[in-house]
Each structure stands twice: as structure tokens, then as C-alpha cells.
Coordinates of C-alpha atoms in Angstrom, one line a residue:
M2 CA 154.4 173.9 127.5
I3 CA 156.7 176.4 129.2
D4 CA 159.1 178.2 126.8
L5 CA 162.5 178.0 128.3
N6 CA 164.2 180.0 125.6
F7 CA 164.0 183.1 127.8
I8 CA 167.0 181.7 129.8
V9 CA 169.2 182.6 126.7
R10 CA 168.7 186.3 127.7
F11 CA 170.9 185.7 130.7
K12 CA 174.0 186.4 128.7
A13 CA 177.0 187.9 130.7
K14 CA 178.5 190.9 129.0
G15 CA 182.0 189.9 130.0
K16 CA 184.7 188.6 127.9
Y17 CA 182.8 185.7 126.5
K18 CA 184.8 185.7 123.2
K19 CA 188.1 185.3 125.1
N20 CA 190.3 182.3 124.3
Y21 CA 190.4 180.8 127.8
R22 CA 193.2 178.5 127.0
N23 CA 195.5 181.4 126.1
A24 CA 194.3 183.7 128.9
K25 CA 196.6 185.2 131.4
V26 CA 197.1 183.5 134.8
S27 CA 195.6 186.5 136.6
Y28 CA 192.4 186.1 134.5
L29 CA 192.2 182.4 135.1
K30 CA 192.5 183.0 138.9
R31 CA 189.6 185.5 138.6
I32 CA 187.6 182.8 136.9
R33 CA 188.4 180.4 139.7
W34 CA 187.4 182.9 142.3
A35 CA 184.1 183.6 140.6
V36 CA 183.2 179.9 140.5
S37 CA 184.3 179.6 144.1
M38 CA 181.9 182.4 145.1
F39 CA 179.0 180.6 143.4
Y40 CA 179.8 177.5 145.4
F41 CA 180.0 179.7 148.5
G42 CA 176.7 181.4 147.8
M43 CA 175.0 178.0 147.4
G44 CA 176.4 176.7 150.7
L45 CA 175.4 179.9 152.5
C46 CA 171.8 179.6 151.3
F47 CA 171.5 176.0 152.4
A48 CA 173.2 176.7 155.8
T49 CA 171.0 179.7 156.4
W50 CA 167.9 177.6 155.9
A51 CA 169.2 174.8 158.1
S52 CA 170.1 177.2 161.0
R53 CA 166.5 178.4 161.4
I54 CA 164.6 175.0 161.1
P55 CA 164.0 174.9 164.9
D56 CA 162.5 178.4 164.9
I57 CA 160.3 177.7 161.9
K58 CA 159.2 174.4 163.5
T59 CA 158.1 176.2 166.7
A60 CA 156.4 179.1 164.7
L61 CA 154.3 176.6 162.8
H62 CA 153.6 174.4 165.9
L63 CA 155.0 171.3 164.1
G64 CA 155.7 168.0 165.8
D65 CA 158.8 165.9 165.0
G66 CA 156.9 163.6 162.7
D67 CA 155.2 166.5 160.9
L68 CA 158.6 168.3 160.4
G69 CA 160.2 165.1 159.1
T70 CA 157.4 164.7 156.5
I71 CA 157.7 168.3 155.4
L72 CA 161.5 168.2 155.2
F73 CA 161.1 165.3 152.7
A74 CA 159.7 168.0 150.2
L75 CA 163.3 169.3 149.7
P76 CA 164.8 166.1 148.3
L77 CA 161.6 165.4 146.4
G78 CA 162.1 168.7 144.6
Q79 CA 165.7 167.7 143.8
L80 CA 164.6 164.3 142.5
L81 CA 161.8 165.9 140.3
I82 CA 164.3 168.1 138.4
M83 CA 167.1 165.6 138.2
P84 CA 166.0 164.1 134.9
F85 CA 166.1 167.5 133.3
S86 CA 169.0 169.3 135.0
G87 CA 171.8 167.9 132.7
K88 CA 169.8 168.5 129.6
L89 CA 169.0 172.1 130.5
V90 CA 172.7 172.8 131.4
T91 CA 173.8 171.2 128.1
R92 CA 171.1 173.0 126.0
F93 CA 171.4 176.5 127.5
G94 CA 174.9 176.6 129.0
S95 CA 176.0 176.1 132.6
H96 CA 176.8 179.8 133.0
R97 CA 173.2 180.9 132.1
I98 CA 171.6 178.1 134.1
L99 CA 173.8 178.8 137.1
I100 CA 172.8 182.5 137.2
F101 CA 169.1 181.8 136.5
S102 CA 168.9 179.0 139.2
L103 CA 170.9 180.7 141.9
L104 CA 168.7 183.8 141.7
L105 CA 165.6 181.6 142.1
Y106 CA 167.3 179.6 144.8
V107 CA 167.7 182.9 146.7
F108 CA 164.1 183.8 146.0
S109 CA 163.0 180.4 147.3
L110 CA 165.0 180.8 150.4
T111 CA 163.4 184.2 151.3
N112 CA 160.0 182.8 150.7
L113 CA 160.6 180.1 153.2
G114 CA 160.7 182.7 155.9
L115 CA 157.1 183.8 154.9
A116 CA 155.5 180.3 155.3
S117 CA 152.6 180.5 157.8
A118 CA 151.2 177.0 157.2
S119 CA 152.8 173.6 156.7
W120 CA 151.6 173.3 153.1
Q121 CA 153.3 176.6 152.2
L122 CA 156.6 175.4 153.8
S123 CA 156.3 172.1 151.9
L124 CA 155.8 173.9 148.6
G125 CA 158.6 176.3 149.3
L126 CA 161.0 173.5 150.2
M127 CA 160.1 171.7 147.0
L128 CA 161.0 174.7 144.9
F129 CA 164.1 175.2 147.0
G130 CA 165.1 171.7 146.2
V131 CA 164.4 172.1 142.4
F132 CA 166.5 175.2 142.0
G133 CA 169.2 173.9 144.4
N134 CA 169.6 170.8 142.3
L135 CA 169.7 172.8 139.1
A136 CA 172.3 175.2 140.5
N137 CA 174.3 172.2 141.8
I138 CA 174.6 170.6 138.3
A139 CA 175.4 173.9 136.7
V140 CA 178.1 175.0 139.3
N141 CA 179.8 171.6 139.2
T142 CA 179.9 171.8 135.4
Q143 CA 181.6 175.2 135.8
G144 CA 183.9 173.6 138.3
V145 CA 184.9 170.9 135.7
Y146 CA 185.5 173.6 133.0
T147 CA 187.7 175.6 135.3
E148 CA 189.6 172.5 136.4
V149 CA 190.4 171.8 132.7
L150 CA 191.7 175.3 132.2
F151 CA 194.1 175.0 135.2
K152 CA 195.2 171.5 134.0
K153 CA 195.3 170.3 137.6
T154 CA 192.8 169.1 140.3
I155 CA 191.0 171.9 142.0
M156 CA 187.5 170.5 142.4
S157 CA 187.9 169.7 146.1
S158 CA 188.7 173.4 146.9
F159 CA 185.4 174.4 145.2
H160 CA 183.5 172.0 147.5
G161 CA 185.6 173.3 150.4
M162 CA 184.1 176.7 149.8
W163 CA 180.6 175.2 150.1
S164 CA 181.7 173.6 153.4
L165 CA 183.2 177.0 154.6
A166 CA 179.9 178.7 153.8
G167 CA 178.2 176.1 156.0
F168 CA 180.3 177.2 159.0
I169 CA 179.7 180.9 158.3
G170 CA 176.0 180.4 157.7
A171 CA 175.7 178.7 161.0
L172 CA 177.6 181.5 162.8
V173 CA 175.4 184.1 161.1
G174 CA 172.4 182.1 162.2
L175 CA 173.5 182.3 165.8
G176 CA 174.0 186.1 165.4
M177 CA 170.5 186.5 164.0
L178 CA 169.0 184.5 166.8
A179 CA 170.9 186.7 169.4
L180 CA 169.4 189.8 167.7
E181 CA 166.0 188.1 167.8
L182 CA 165.4 188.7 164.1
T183 CA 162.8 186.7 162.3
P184 CA 163.7 184.0 159.8
Y185 CA 162.4 186.2 156.9
I186 CA 164.7 189.1 157.8
H187 CA 167.5 186.7 158.2
F188 CA 166.9 185.0 154.9
L189 CA 166.4 188.4 153.2
A190 CA 169.8 189.7 154.5
V191 CA 171.6 186.6 153.4
G192 CA 169.8 186.6 150.0
G193 CA 171.1 190.2 149.5
I194 CA 174.7 189.0 150.2
V195 CA 174.3 186.1 147.7
L196 CA 172.9 188.5 145.1
L197 CA 176.0 190.8 145.5
L198 CA 178.2 187.7 144.9
V199 CA 176.3 187.0 141.7
L200 CA 176.5 190.6 140.6
F201 CA 180.3 190.8 141.1
N202 CA 181.2 187.4 139.6
Y203 CA 178.7 186.4 136.9
K204 CA 180.8 188.0 134.2
F205 CA 183.7 185.6 134.9
L206 CA 181.8 182.4 134.5
I207 CA 183.0 180.2 131.7
K208 CA 180.9 180.4 128.5
A209 CA 181.2 177.0 126.8
K210 CA 179.2 175.1 124.3
E211 CA 179.2 171.3 124.2
K212 CA 180.8 169.8 121.1
I213 CA 179.6 166.3 121.8
K214 CA 176.7 165.3 119.6
A215 CA 175.3 162.1 120.9
E216 CA 173.3 159.9 118.5
K217 CA 169.6 160.2 118.8
K218 CA 168.1 156.8 119.8
K219 CA 164.5 156.0 120.3
G220 CA 163.4 154.6 123.7
F221 CA 165.6 154.1 126.7
T222 CA 169.3 154.5 126.3
K223 CA 171.6 152.7 128.9
P224 CA 173.8 155.2 130.7
D225 CA 177.6 154.8 130.6
S226 CA 178.5 152.0 133.0
A227 CA 181.5 154.0 134.3
L228 CA 179.2 156.8 135.4
I229 CA 176.9 154.3 137.2
W230 CA 179.9 152.9 139.1
L231 CA 181.0 156.4 140.0
G232 CA 177.5 157.1 141.2
I233 CA 177.6 154.0 143.4
I234 CA 180.9 155.2 145.0
G235 CA 179.2 158.5 145.5
F236 CA 176.2 156.7 147.1
C237 CA 178.4 155.0 149.6
C238 CA 180.2 158.2 150.5
M239 CA 177.1 160.4 150.7
A240 CA 175.3 157.8 152.8
S241 CA 178.2 158.0 155.3
E242 CA 178.1 161.8 155.1
G243 CA 174.4 162.0 155.6
V244 CA 174.6 159.7 158.7
M245 CA 177.2 162.0 160.2
F246 CA 175.0 165.0 159.5
D247 CA 171.9 163.6 161.0
W248 CA 173.0 161.1 163.6
S249 CA 176.4 162.2 165.0
G250 CA 174.8 164.3 167.7
V251 CA 172.4 161.5 168.7
Y252 CA 175.4 159.1 168.8
F253 CA 177.3 161.4 171.1
K254 CA 174.3 161.9 173.3
D255 CA 172.9 158.4 173.6
V256 CA 175.9 156.1 173.0
I257 CA 178.9 158.3 174.1
Q258 CA 176.8 160.0 176.7
A259 CA 178.7 163.2 176.2
P260 CA 178.0 165.9 178.9
G261 CA 176.0 169.0 178.0
P262 CA 177.4 171.1 175.2
L263 CA 180.0 168.4 174.3
V264 CA 177.2 166.6 172.5
I265 CA 178.0 168.6 169.4
L266 CA 181.7 167.8 169.6
G267 CA 181.4 164.8 167.2
Y268 CA 179.5 166.8 164.5
T269 CA 181.9 169.8 164.9
S270 CA 185.0 167.6 164.6
F271 CA 183.6 165.9 161.5
M272 CA 182.7 169.2 159.8
I273 CA 186.1 170.9 160.5
M274 CA 188.0 168.0 159.1
M275 CA 185.7 167.6 156.1
A276 CA 186.2 171.3 155.2
G277 CA 189.9 171.1 155.8
G278 CA 190.3 167.9 153.8
R279 CA 188.6 169.6 150.8
F280 CA 191.0 172.5 150.8
F281 CA 194.0 170.2 151.1
G282 CA 192.6 167.4 148.9
D283 CA 193.6 168.9 145.6
H284 CA 197.3 169.0 146.6
L285 CA 197.1 165.3 147.8
I286 CA 195.5 164.2 144.6
S287 CA 198.1 166.1 142.4
K288 CA 200.9 164.4 144.4
F289 CA 199.7 160.9 144.9
G290 CA 197.0 160.4 142.3
R291 CA 193.2 160.0 142.5
K292 CA 193.1 156.3 143.0
P293 CA 195.3 156.1 146.1
V294 CA 193.7 159.1 147.7
M295 CA 190.2 157.7 147.2
Q296 CA 191.2 154.2 148.4
I297 CA 192.7 155.7 151.6
S298 CA 189.7 157.9 152.0
G299 CA 187.4 154.9 151.9
I300 CA 189.5 153.1 154.5
M301 CA 189.5 156.2 156.7
I302 CA 185.6 156.2 156.6
S303 CA 185.5 152.6 157.7
A304 CA 188.2 153.0 160.3
G305 CA 186.6 156.0 161.9
L306 CA 183.1 154.5 162.1
F307 CA 184.4 151.1 163.4
T308 CA 186.5 153.0 166.0
S309 CA 183.5 154.8 167.3
V310 CA 181.7 151.5 167.5
F311 CA 184.3 149.6 169.4
F312 CA 185.5 152.5 171.5
P313 CA 182.4 154.4 172.4
Y314 CA 184.2 157.0 174.5
L315 CA 184.5 160.8 174.2
I316 CA 188.1 161.2 173.0
P317 CA 188.4 158.1 170.7
S318 CA 185.0 158.8 169.1
T319 CA 185.9 162.5 168.5
I320 CA 189.1 161.4 166.8
A321 CA 187.1 158.7 164.9
F322 CA 184.7 161.3 163.5
M323 CA 187.6 163.4 162.4
F324 CA 188.8 160.4 160.4
V325 CA 185.4 160.1 158.8
G326 CA 185.4 163.9 158.0
V327 CA 188.7 163.6 156.1
G328 CA 187.6 160.4 154.5
V329 CA 184.4 161.8 152.9
S330 CA 186.0 165.2 152.0
T331 CA 187.6 164.4 148.7
I332 CA 185.5 161.5 147.3
V333 CA 182.5 163.3 145.9
P334 CA 184.5 166.2 144.4
T335 CA 186.8 163.7 142.8
I336 CA 184.0 161.6 141.2
Y337 CA 182.3 164.8 139.9
S338 CA 185.7 165.8 138.4
I339 CA 186.0 162.4 136.7
A340 CA 182.4 162.3 135.5
G341 CA 182.6 165.8 134.0
K342 CA 185.4 164.7 131.8
N343 CA 183.6 161.7 130.3
P344 CA 184.5 161.5 126.6
T345 CA 181.1 160.3 125.5
V346 CA 178.6 162.3 127.6
P347 CA 178.3 166.1 128.1
P348 CA 179.5 167.3 131.5
G349 CA 176.0 168.5 132.6
E350 CA 174.4 165.2 131.8
A351 CA 177.2 163.1 133.2
L352 CA 177.1 165.0 136.5
T353 CA 173.3 164.5 136.6
I354 CA 173.7 160.7 136.3
V355 CA 176.4 160.5 139.0
S356 CA 174.7 162.9 141.4
S357 CA 171.4 161.3 141.0
V358 CA 172.7 157.9 142.1
S359 CA 175.0 159.5 144.8
F360 CA 172.2 161.6 146.2
L361 CA 170.1 158.5 146.9
G362 CA 172.7 157.6 149.5
F363 CA 172.3 160.9 151.2
L364 CA 168.6 160.5 151.1
M365 CA 168.3 156.9 152.1
G366 CA 171.3 156.5 154.6
P367 CA 169.8 158.4 157.6
P368 CA 166.4 156.7 157.5
V369 CA 168.0 153.3 157.1
I370 CA 170.2 154.0 160.1
G371 CA 167.1 154.8 162.1
Y372 CA 165.4 151.5 161.2
I373 CA 168.5 149.5 162.0
A374 CA 169.0 151.3 165.2
E375 CA 165.5 150.6 166.2
L376 CA 166.1 146.9 165.7
F377 CA 169.7 146.4 166.8
G378 CA 170.9 149.6 168.4
L379 CA 172.8 152.7 167.1
R380 CA 176.2 151.2 167.4
F381 CA 175.3 148.3 165.1
S382 CA 173.8 150.7 162.6
F383 CA 177.1 152.8 162.5
A384 CA 179.0 149.5 162.0
F385 CA 176.7 148.7 159.0
I386 CA 177.6 152.1 157.4
G387 CA 181.2 151.5 158.2
I388 CA 181.2 148.7 155.6
F389 CA 180.6 151.4 152.9
G390 CA 184.1 152.8 153.2
V391 CA 185.6 149.4 152.5
L392 CA 183.3 149.1 149.5
I393 CA 184.6 152.4 148.2
A394 CA 188.2 151.3 148.4
F395 CA 187.4 148.1 146.6
M396 CA 185.3 149.7 143.8
V397 CA 187.9 152.4 143.2
S398 CA 190.5 149.7 142.6
R399 CA 188.3 148.1 139.9
I400 CA 187.2 151.1 137.9
K401 CA 189.4 152.1 135.0
A402 CA 187.9 155.7 135.0
V403 CA 189.7 156.4 138.2
E404 CA 193.3 157.0 137.2

């Protein structure tokens, strides 16, 4: 077996003995900034890869079907590591796992630019998925710890940094294309930026040990039901989000019949409002509470999707997609925040349970849309996903964990 104890060597030499709860506000803000930069770094890596998919497809002479099959390697890698992510974070500490996994996430990114055959790209994407999921659980655990120190909701702003990195990554991608730089050079440059972010911020990650000692039971142990329900809410939200990522452009082209460059208007409006909603979401939750905000968010998802179905025109659908962006913006950060504070399960393991169920929505939503669209049309498939927002609002009202 592989000895994972070498991870313990990744000890930050910062103020790890500091009593965080009695720390100065300036130091707490520095911690928040450091955690935000790790979210940003992860988002930048993912957006960088996504921005060069068309070039890599052309370079490897891949058809649409071939590319679709290869792209499945990324979620496969995420699914493979999911059963172990939470346990590794709990065993070795989220700060160590985050540094370790993000460094390998960057390394995996740069290797994608070297792929010269489809099997190499598939293997690279699988590793990219493995280290991406591991970093995701670790960084969200850090987000939960930081939120506890601030004694207020700040998780949405962390996810907002990930979304902001997506915009910047796309812009950098356009610049690299204009300069006619290869994907490898592009990935290497971005990897260097992320390494600098790690170097300047790793000392300020929170060093925390789990105090929860779960009873050892033989065989299968049923997960906390509250975490499963939170995961189902996340499933509905991420299914809606995944559909917008993969199908909004197609919807504007085939259904709205938007002219030329306006095809990307729906996706752009969705992304802008999702990012903005995450930066303002914490304030809204602090003022109105989690339950009302999540219920309204669910209704906004349904209202946006149904509006685009019943009024398939450029301006109404653009506004509708903005509603969907605002709706999905705060739900996943909020359920992660709630899950990370579960009194009976360590944060890393709780986040693994919730993210595992949620991620299935992101994975299954877009293909299901394709099958439904093939049978009944794209408008009908969007109406089907629109039901998920109503389900979110209903489930939130029934779950005691959402206060």
C-alpha cells in the first residue's frame, strides 16, 4: 500500500499555535484572504483548462463523440477519490491536504497541455479530477473553519472568488489565443501564478484537528439523514447549474435563434449574476436568514427556466437566465456551510457526503437534458429542470438543519 504519512511533512511554518478565536481582526482578515486565494487558484486552473478544450480537440483530431467520452474521465476521477477525500482531510488536516492537492492539481493541469494522444488526455483528466476533488473538499473545510472564526456567513464570497477566477481564466485564455501560444505554455504560465498564490498564502491556512471521535462500527454505517437531504438539495441546484453551463448557448442558438455573437448572451448573463449573487449572498443570508434566501433562490431558478420556456425571445430569456444565475449562486455555498458544522460528523467527511450527492446532479443533469430534448424538444427539457427549483424551496422548508 501507498504510505500517505509523507503528507504530514507539508507543515506550514506560520503561526500554527496561535489561538485563532482571540486573534486580531487584521489577522482574521488575512486568513480569509488566504483561503479566498486558494478558491481563486482552483477556479483559475479549471477555467484555464476549459478555455483550451477546442484547441486540444483540434490538435488531437477528436470528433464530438470522442471528446465527450474523453471528458467523462474528469468526473470519473472525482468520483473515484470521493470515498476517501473526507477521511484524508480528517486524518491529515485540511491545510496539509489543500496544499498537497492544489500543487498536484497544477501539475496535472500542465500535463494536459502535453497530451499527444487521446489515452494520455484521458489519464491526465482523470488525475485532474482526482486532485481537483481532493482540493475541493479541503478548501471548503477551510472555508467552514474560517466562517466559524468570523461568526457570520462568508461561504458565498469564497465561492464568488471561484466564479471570478472563471471570468479571469476565460479572458486570459482569449489573450493566449491571440498571442498564438500553445496550451502547454498557457497552462504553465497559469500554473506559475497559482504556485505564487500558494507560496504567499499557505502560512495563513487554519490548522485544526478534529475533536469528534466517531464510534467504530463494523460494516456499512448509514450517513446522517440531514446530510443526505442537503445533498439532494445540492443535486437539484447543480443539475440546474450544469444545464446552464452546457446547454444555455445551444438554447440561445436553436430555440431563441439569437443572431451571431449574441448566442453567448444567455451564458454570460447567467455567469455574471451567479458571481455577483455569491458576493452579495452572505449579506442577504445574514439579514434574512438561510431558509428564506434558499427558498427564494429555488423559486428564482424555476421562474427563470419557466420564463425562458414560455417566452423564448432574446430579452425575456436573457433576463430569465439572470434569474437562474442569482438563484443557483448561494445554494451550494450555503449547504456546504451547514454540512461543515454538523455536530456528529467531521467537516471533511460531511462535505464529502454532501458534495458526492450534489455532484451527481452536475454530472447527470446535462446528459438527461440531451435525452429529453431528443425526444420532446429542448424547451420541454428546460421545463423539466425548472421543477427542481420548486423542489429546492419545498425541501428547504422541511429540513430542520436549515435555520
